[in-house]
Short mmCIF file of C-alpha atoms in Angstrom, two decimals:
data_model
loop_
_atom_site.label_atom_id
_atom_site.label_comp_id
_atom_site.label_asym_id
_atom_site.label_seq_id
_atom_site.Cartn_x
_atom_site.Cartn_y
_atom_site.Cartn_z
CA UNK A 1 106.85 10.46 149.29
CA UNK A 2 102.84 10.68 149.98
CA UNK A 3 100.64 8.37 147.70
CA UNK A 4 103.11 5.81 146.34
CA UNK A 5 105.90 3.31 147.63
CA UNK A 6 109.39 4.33 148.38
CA UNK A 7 112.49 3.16 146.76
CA UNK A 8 113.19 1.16 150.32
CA UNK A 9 109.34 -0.19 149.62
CA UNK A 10 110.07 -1.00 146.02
CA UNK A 11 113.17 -2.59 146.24
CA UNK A 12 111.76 -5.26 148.94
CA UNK A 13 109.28 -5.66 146.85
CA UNK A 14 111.14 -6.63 144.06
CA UNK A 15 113.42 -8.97 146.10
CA UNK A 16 110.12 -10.66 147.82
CA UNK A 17 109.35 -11.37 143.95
CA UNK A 18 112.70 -12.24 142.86
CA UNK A 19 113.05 -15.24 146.15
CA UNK A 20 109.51 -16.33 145.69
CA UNK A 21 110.80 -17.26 142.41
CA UNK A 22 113.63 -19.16 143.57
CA UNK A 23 111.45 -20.73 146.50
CA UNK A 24 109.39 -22.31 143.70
CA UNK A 25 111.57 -24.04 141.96
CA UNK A 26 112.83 -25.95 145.48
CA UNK A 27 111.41 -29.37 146.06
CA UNK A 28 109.64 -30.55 148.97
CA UNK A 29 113.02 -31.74 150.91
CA UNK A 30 114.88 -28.27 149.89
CA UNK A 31 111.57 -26.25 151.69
CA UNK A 32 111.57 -27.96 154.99
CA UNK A 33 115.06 -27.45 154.82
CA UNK A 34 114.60 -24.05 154.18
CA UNK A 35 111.74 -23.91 156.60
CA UNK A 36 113.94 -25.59 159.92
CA UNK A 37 117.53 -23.96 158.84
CA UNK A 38 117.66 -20.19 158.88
CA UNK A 39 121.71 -20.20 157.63
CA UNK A 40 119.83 -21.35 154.55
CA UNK A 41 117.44 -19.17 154.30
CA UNK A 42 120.26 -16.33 154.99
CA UNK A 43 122.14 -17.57 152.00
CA UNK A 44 118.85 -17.20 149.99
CA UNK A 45 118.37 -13.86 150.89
CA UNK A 46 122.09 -13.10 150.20
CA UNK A 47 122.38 -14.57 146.79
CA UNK A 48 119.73 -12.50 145.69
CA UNK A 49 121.45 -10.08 143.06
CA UNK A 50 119.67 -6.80 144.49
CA UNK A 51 121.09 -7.70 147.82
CA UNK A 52 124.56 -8.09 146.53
CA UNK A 53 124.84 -5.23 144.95
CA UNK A 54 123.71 -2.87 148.16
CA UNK A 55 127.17 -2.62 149.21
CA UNK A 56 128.34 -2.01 145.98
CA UNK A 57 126.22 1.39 145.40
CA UNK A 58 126.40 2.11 149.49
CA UNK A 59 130.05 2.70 148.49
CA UNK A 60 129.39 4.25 145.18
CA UNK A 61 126.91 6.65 146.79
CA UNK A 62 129.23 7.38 149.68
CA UNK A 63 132.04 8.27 147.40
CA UNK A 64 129.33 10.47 145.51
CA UNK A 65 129.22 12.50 148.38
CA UNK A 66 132.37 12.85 149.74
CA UNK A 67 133.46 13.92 146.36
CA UNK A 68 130.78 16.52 145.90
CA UNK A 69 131.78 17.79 149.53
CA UNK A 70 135.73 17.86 148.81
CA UNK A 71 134.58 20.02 145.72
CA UNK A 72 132.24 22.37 147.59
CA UNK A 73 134.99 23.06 150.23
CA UNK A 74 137.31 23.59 147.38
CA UNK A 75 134.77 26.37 145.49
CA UNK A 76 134.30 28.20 148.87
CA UNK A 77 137.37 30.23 148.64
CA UNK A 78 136.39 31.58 145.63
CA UNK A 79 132.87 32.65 146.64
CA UNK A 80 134.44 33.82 149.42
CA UNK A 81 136.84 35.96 147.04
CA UNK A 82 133.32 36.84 144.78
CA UNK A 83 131.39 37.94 147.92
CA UNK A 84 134.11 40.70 148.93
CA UNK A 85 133.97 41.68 145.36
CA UNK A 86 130.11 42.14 145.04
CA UNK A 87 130.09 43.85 148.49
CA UNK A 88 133.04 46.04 147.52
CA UNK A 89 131.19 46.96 144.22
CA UNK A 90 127.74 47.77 145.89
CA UNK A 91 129.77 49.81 147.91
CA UNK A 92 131.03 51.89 145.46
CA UNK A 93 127.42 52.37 143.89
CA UNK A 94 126.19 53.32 146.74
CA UNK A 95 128.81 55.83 146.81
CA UNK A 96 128.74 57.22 143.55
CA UNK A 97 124.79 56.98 143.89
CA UNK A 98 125.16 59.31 146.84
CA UNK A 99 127.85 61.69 144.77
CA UNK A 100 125.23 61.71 141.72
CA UNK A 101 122.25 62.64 143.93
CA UNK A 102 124.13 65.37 145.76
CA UNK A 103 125.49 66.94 142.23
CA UNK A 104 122.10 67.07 140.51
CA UNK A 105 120.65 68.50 144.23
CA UNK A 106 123.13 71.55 143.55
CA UNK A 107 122.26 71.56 139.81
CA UNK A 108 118.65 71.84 140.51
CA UNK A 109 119.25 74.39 142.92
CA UNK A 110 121.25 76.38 140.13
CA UNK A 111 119.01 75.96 137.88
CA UNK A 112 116.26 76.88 139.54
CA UNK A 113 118.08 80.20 141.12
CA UNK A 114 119.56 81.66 137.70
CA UNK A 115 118.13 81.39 134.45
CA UNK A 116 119.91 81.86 131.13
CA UNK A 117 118.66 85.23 130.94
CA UNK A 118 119.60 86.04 134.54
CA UNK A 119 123.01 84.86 133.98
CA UNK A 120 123.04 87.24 131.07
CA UNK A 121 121.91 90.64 133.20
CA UNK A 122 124.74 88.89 135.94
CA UNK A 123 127.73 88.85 133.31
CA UNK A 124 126.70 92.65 131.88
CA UNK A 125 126.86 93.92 135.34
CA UNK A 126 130.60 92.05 136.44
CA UNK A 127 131.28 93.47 133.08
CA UNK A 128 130.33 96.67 133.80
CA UNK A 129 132.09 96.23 137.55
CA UNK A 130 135.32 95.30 135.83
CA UNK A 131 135.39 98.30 133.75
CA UNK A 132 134.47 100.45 136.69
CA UNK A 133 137.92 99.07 138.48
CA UNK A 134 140.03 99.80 135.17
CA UNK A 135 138.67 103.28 135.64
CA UNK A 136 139.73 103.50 138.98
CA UNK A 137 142.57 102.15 138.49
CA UNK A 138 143.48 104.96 135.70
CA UNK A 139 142.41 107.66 138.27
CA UNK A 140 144.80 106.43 140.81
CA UNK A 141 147.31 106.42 138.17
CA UNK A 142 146.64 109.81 137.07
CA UNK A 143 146.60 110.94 141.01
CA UNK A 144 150.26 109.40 141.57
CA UNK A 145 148.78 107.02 144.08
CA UNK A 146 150.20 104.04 142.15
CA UNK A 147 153.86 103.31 139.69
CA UNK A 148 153.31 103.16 136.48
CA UNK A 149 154.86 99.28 136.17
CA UNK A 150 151.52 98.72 139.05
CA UNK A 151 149.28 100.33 137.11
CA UNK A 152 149.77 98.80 133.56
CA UNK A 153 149.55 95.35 135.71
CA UNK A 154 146.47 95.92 137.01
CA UNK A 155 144.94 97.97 134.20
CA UNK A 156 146.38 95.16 131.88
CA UNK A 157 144.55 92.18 134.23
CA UNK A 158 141.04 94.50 134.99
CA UNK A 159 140.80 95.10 131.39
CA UNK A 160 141.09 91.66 130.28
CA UNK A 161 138.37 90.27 132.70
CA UNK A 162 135.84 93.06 131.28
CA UNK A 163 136.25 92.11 127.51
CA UNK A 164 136.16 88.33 128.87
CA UNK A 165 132.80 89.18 130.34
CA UNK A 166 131.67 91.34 127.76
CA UNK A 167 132.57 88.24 125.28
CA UNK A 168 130.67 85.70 127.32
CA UNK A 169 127.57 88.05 127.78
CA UNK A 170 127.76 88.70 123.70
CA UNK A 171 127.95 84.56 122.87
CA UNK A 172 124.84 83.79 125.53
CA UNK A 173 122.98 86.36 124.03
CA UNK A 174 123.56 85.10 120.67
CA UNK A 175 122.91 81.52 121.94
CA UNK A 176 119.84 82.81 123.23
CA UNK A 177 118.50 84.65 120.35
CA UNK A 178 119.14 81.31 118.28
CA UNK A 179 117.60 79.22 120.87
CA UNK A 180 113.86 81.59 120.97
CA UNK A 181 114.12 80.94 116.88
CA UNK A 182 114.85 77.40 116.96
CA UNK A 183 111.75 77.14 119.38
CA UNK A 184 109.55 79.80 117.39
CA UNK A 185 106.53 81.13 118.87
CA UNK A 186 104.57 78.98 121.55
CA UNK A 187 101.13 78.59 122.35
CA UNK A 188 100.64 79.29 126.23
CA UNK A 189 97.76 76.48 126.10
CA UNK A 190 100.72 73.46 124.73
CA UNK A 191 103.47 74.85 127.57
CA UNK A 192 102.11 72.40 130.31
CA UNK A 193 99.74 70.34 128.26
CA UNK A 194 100.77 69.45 125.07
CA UNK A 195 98.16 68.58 122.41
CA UNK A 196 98.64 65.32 120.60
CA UNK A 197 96.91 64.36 117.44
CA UNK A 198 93.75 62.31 117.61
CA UNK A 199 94.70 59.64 114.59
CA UNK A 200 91.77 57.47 115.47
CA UNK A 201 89.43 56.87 113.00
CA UNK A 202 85.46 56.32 113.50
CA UNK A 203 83.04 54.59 111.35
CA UNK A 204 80.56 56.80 110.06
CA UNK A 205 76.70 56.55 108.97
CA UNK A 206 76.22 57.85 105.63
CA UNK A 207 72.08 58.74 106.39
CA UNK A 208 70.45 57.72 109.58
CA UNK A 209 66.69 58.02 109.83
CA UNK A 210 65.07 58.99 113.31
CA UNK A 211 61.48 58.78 112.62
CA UNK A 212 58.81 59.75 115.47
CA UNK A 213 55.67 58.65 115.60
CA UNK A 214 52.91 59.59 117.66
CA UNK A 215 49.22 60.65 118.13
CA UNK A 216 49.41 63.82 119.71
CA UNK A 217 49.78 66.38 116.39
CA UNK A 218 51.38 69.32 119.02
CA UNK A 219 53.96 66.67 120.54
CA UNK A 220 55.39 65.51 117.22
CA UNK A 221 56.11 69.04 115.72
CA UNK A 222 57.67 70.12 119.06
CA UNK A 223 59.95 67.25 119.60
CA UNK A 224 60.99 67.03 115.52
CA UNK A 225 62.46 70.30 116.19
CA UNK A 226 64.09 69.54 119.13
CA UNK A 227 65.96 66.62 117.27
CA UNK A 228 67.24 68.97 114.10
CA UNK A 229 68.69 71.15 117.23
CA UNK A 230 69.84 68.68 119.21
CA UNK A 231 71.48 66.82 115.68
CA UNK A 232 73.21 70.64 114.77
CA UNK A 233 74.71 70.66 117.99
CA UNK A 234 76.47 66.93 117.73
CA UNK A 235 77.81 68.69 114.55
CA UNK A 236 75.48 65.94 112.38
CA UNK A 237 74.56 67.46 109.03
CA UNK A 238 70.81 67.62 108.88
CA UNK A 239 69.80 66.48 105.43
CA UNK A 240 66.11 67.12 105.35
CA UNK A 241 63.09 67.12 107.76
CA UNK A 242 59.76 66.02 106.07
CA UNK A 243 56.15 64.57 107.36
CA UNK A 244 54.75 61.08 106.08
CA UNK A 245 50.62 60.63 105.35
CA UNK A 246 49.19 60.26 108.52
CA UNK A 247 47.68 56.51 109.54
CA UNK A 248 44.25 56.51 110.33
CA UNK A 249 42.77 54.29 112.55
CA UNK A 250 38.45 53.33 113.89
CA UNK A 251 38.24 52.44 117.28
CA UNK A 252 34.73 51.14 117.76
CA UNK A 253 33.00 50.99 121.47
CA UNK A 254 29.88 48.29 121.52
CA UNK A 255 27.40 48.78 124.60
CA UNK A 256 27.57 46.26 127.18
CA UNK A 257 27.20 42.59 126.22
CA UNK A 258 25.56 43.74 122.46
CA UNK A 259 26.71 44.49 118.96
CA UNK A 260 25.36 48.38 119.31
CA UNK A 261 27.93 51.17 118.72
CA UNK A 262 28.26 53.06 121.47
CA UNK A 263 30.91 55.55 120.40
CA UNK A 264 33.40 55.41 117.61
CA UNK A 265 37.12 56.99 117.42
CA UNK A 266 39.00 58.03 114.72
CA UNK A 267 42.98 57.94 115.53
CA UNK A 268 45.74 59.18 113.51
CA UNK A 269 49.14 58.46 113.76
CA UNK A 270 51.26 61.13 113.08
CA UNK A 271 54.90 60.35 111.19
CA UNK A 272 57.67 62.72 111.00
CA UNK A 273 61.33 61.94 110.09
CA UNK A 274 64.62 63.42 110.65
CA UNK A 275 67.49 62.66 108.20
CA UNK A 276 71.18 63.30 109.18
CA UNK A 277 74.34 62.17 107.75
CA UNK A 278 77.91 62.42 108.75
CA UNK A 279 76.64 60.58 111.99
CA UNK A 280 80.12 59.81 113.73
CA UNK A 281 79.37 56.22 115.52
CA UNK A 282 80.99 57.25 119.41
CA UNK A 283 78.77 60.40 119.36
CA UNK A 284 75.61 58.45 118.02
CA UNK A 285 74.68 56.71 121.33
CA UNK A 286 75.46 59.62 123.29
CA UNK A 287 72.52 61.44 120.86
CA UNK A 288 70.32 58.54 121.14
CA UNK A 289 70.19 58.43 124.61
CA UNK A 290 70.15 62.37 125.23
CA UNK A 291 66.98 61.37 122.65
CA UNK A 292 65.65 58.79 124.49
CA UNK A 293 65.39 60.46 127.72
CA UNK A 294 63.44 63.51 126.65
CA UNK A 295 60.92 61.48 124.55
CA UNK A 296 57.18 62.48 125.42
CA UNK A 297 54.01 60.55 126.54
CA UNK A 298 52.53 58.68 123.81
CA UNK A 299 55.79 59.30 121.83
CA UNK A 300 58.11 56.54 119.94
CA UNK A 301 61.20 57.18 117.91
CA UNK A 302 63.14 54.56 116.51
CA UNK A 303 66.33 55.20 114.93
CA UNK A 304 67.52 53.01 111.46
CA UNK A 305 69.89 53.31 108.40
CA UNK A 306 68.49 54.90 105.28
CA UNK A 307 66.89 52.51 102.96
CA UNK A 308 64.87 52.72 99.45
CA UNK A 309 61.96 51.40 100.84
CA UNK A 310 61.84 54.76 103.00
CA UNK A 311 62.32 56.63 100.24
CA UNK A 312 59.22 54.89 98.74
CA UNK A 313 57.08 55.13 102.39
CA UNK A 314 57.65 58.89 102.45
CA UNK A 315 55.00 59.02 99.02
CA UNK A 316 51.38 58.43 99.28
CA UNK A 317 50.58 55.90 96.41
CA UNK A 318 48.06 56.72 93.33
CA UNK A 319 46.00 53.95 93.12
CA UNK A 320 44.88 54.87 90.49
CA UNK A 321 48.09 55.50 88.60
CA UNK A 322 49.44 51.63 90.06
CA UNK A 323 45.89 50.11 88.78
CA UNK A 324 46.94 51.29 85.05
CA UNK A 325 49.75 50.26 85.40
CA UNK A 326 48.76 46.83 86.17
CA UNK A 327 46.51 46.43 83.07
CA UNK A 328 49.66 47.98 81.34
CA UNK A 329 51.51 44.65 82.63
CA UNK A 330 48.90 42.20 81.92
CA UNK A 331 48.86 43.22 78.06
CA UNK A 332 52.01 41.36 78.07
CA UNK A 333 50.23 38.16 78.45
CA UNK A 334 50.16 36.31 75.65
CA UNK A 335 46.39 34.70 76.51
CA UNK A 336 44.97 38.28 77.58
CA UNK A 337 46.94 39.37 74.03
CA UNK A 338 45.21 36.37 72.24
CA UNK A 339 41.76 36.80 74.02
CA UNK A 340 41.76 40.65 72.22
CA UNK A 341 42.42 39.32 69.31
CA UNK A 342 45.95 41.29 68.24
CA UNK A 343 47.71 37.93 68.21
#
């Protein structure tokens, strides 16, 4: 045992502790006693009870043992007896292993000679063969070559093997016949690879919104149609295709270290969306990157579920029209409504 005490270890231990407690009760005359005669201090050590009961389980343990040993030299006849068995047994796998792989060997090599159909054409022809022989046999007849007793023999046995082959060939055929139904007709594309059903089921974006937005006028109109063709051919429906108000923007350019214009810049930002639906989520990130990667200088398109508030962006607002209808609003007041005089 590594990183503790025996049982040797303990068990001095625990007699150390049990004779120090004997030693202490012992008065002064009893320890030099003790100290000067070692008979004494032998018949403390023996009268401890954990030394007089070491002979006690030596004898116990060594009766342990030799009983456990009688037993295993009684049990080793019978594994003895079980060993022939098992190796007898693997034996006889082994054989019949070696019988099975040699019978399918010749099966496979049947098979893969004759088909059904061949066996067919085979029994039509040792058909026709036996009736060929009956023939003969007739002819001989009819020449005097053979008795009559010889020839109904033969004709009797020749005959009988051509209607059993005639039989067979009828009953495979028919077997056959049912067989091609049963099957029905195949497609050659399923014969080495079958198709299986695809029951998976996808989540799908109802409208998707891939609005591009640039300042380049020519780029934008060239690259929205490239995503309605690119969307058709992911088999996405493409719901509509429509421009939003352009932003505009004034870029001002002071002269060195004054407030003078030096040259001012009118940018717009063009805005076009795309709107799809029946967007099938595994081929969306295929399309976004195919997207991505053929986006244009100065180009950005950003890709987002259909909202209302795009519905509203798409309109440019009358303000004119939203002013009225403020003042509209504000007649609801009671102190505007009061200041008017109708209340």
């Amino acid at each position: 045992m590594y990183g503790g005490q025996s049982a040797y270890d303990s068990l001095i231990d625990v007699c150390l502790n049990s004779a120090m407690a004997n030693v202490r009760t012992l008065s002064m005359e009893q320890l030099n006693e003790l100290l000067y005669n070692e008979s004494r201090l032998d018949s403390l050590i023996d009268s401890l009870p954990q030394i007089r009961c070491l002979p006690t389980e030596r004898e116990a343990g060594l009766a342990q043992n030799k009983s456990l040993a009688e037993w295993n030299l009684a049990q080793e006849p019978k594994l003895d007896q079980l060993r022939m068995q098992v190796k007898t047994l693997h034996e006889q796998a082994v054989a019949l292993r070696t019988e099975t792989e040699t019978l399918k060997a010749r099966l496979d090599e049947i098979s893969s000679s004759k088909s059904l159909d061949t066996t067919s054409n085979l029994l039509q022809v040792a058909a026709q063969e036996a009736d060929d022989d009956a023939e003969g046999t007739t002819k001989a007849f009819l020449s005097g070559a053979i008795s009559a007793e010889q020839f109904l023999k033969d004709l009797l046995e020749k005959k009988t093997l051509a209607h059993l082959r005639h039989l067979l060939r009828r009953i495979l055929s028919r077997r056959l016949s049912t067989l091609r139904e049963m099957a029905g007709a195949q497609d050659p594309e399923v014969l080495y690879e079958p198709k299986f059903p695809d029951t998976r089921e996808y989540p799908e974006y109802d409208l998707l919104n891939v609005r591009i937005q640039g300042y380049d006028f020519t780029y934008i109109e060239k690259f929205q149609g490239y995503i309605d063709r690119m969307a058709r051919r992911f088999n996405f429906k493409v719901v509509e295709s429509y421009a939003v108000a352009a932003q505009t923007q004034r870029v001002v350019v002071y002269k060195p270290n004054s407030t003078i214009v030096d040259n001012e810049v009118k940018l717009a930002l063009y805005d076009r969306v795309v709107r799809l639906s029946n967007v099938a989520a595994p081929r969306l990130q295929l399309f976004i990157t195919l997207v991505e990667t053929h986006i244009p200088v100065g180009v950005t398109v950003t890709f987002k579920q259909h909202e209302n508030a795009d519905e509203d962006y798409r309109y440019i607002p009358d303000l004119l029209l939203k002013q009225k209808q403020e003042e509209l609003k504000s007649l609801d007041n009671p102190i505007v409504r009061r200041n008017l005089g109708w209340e």
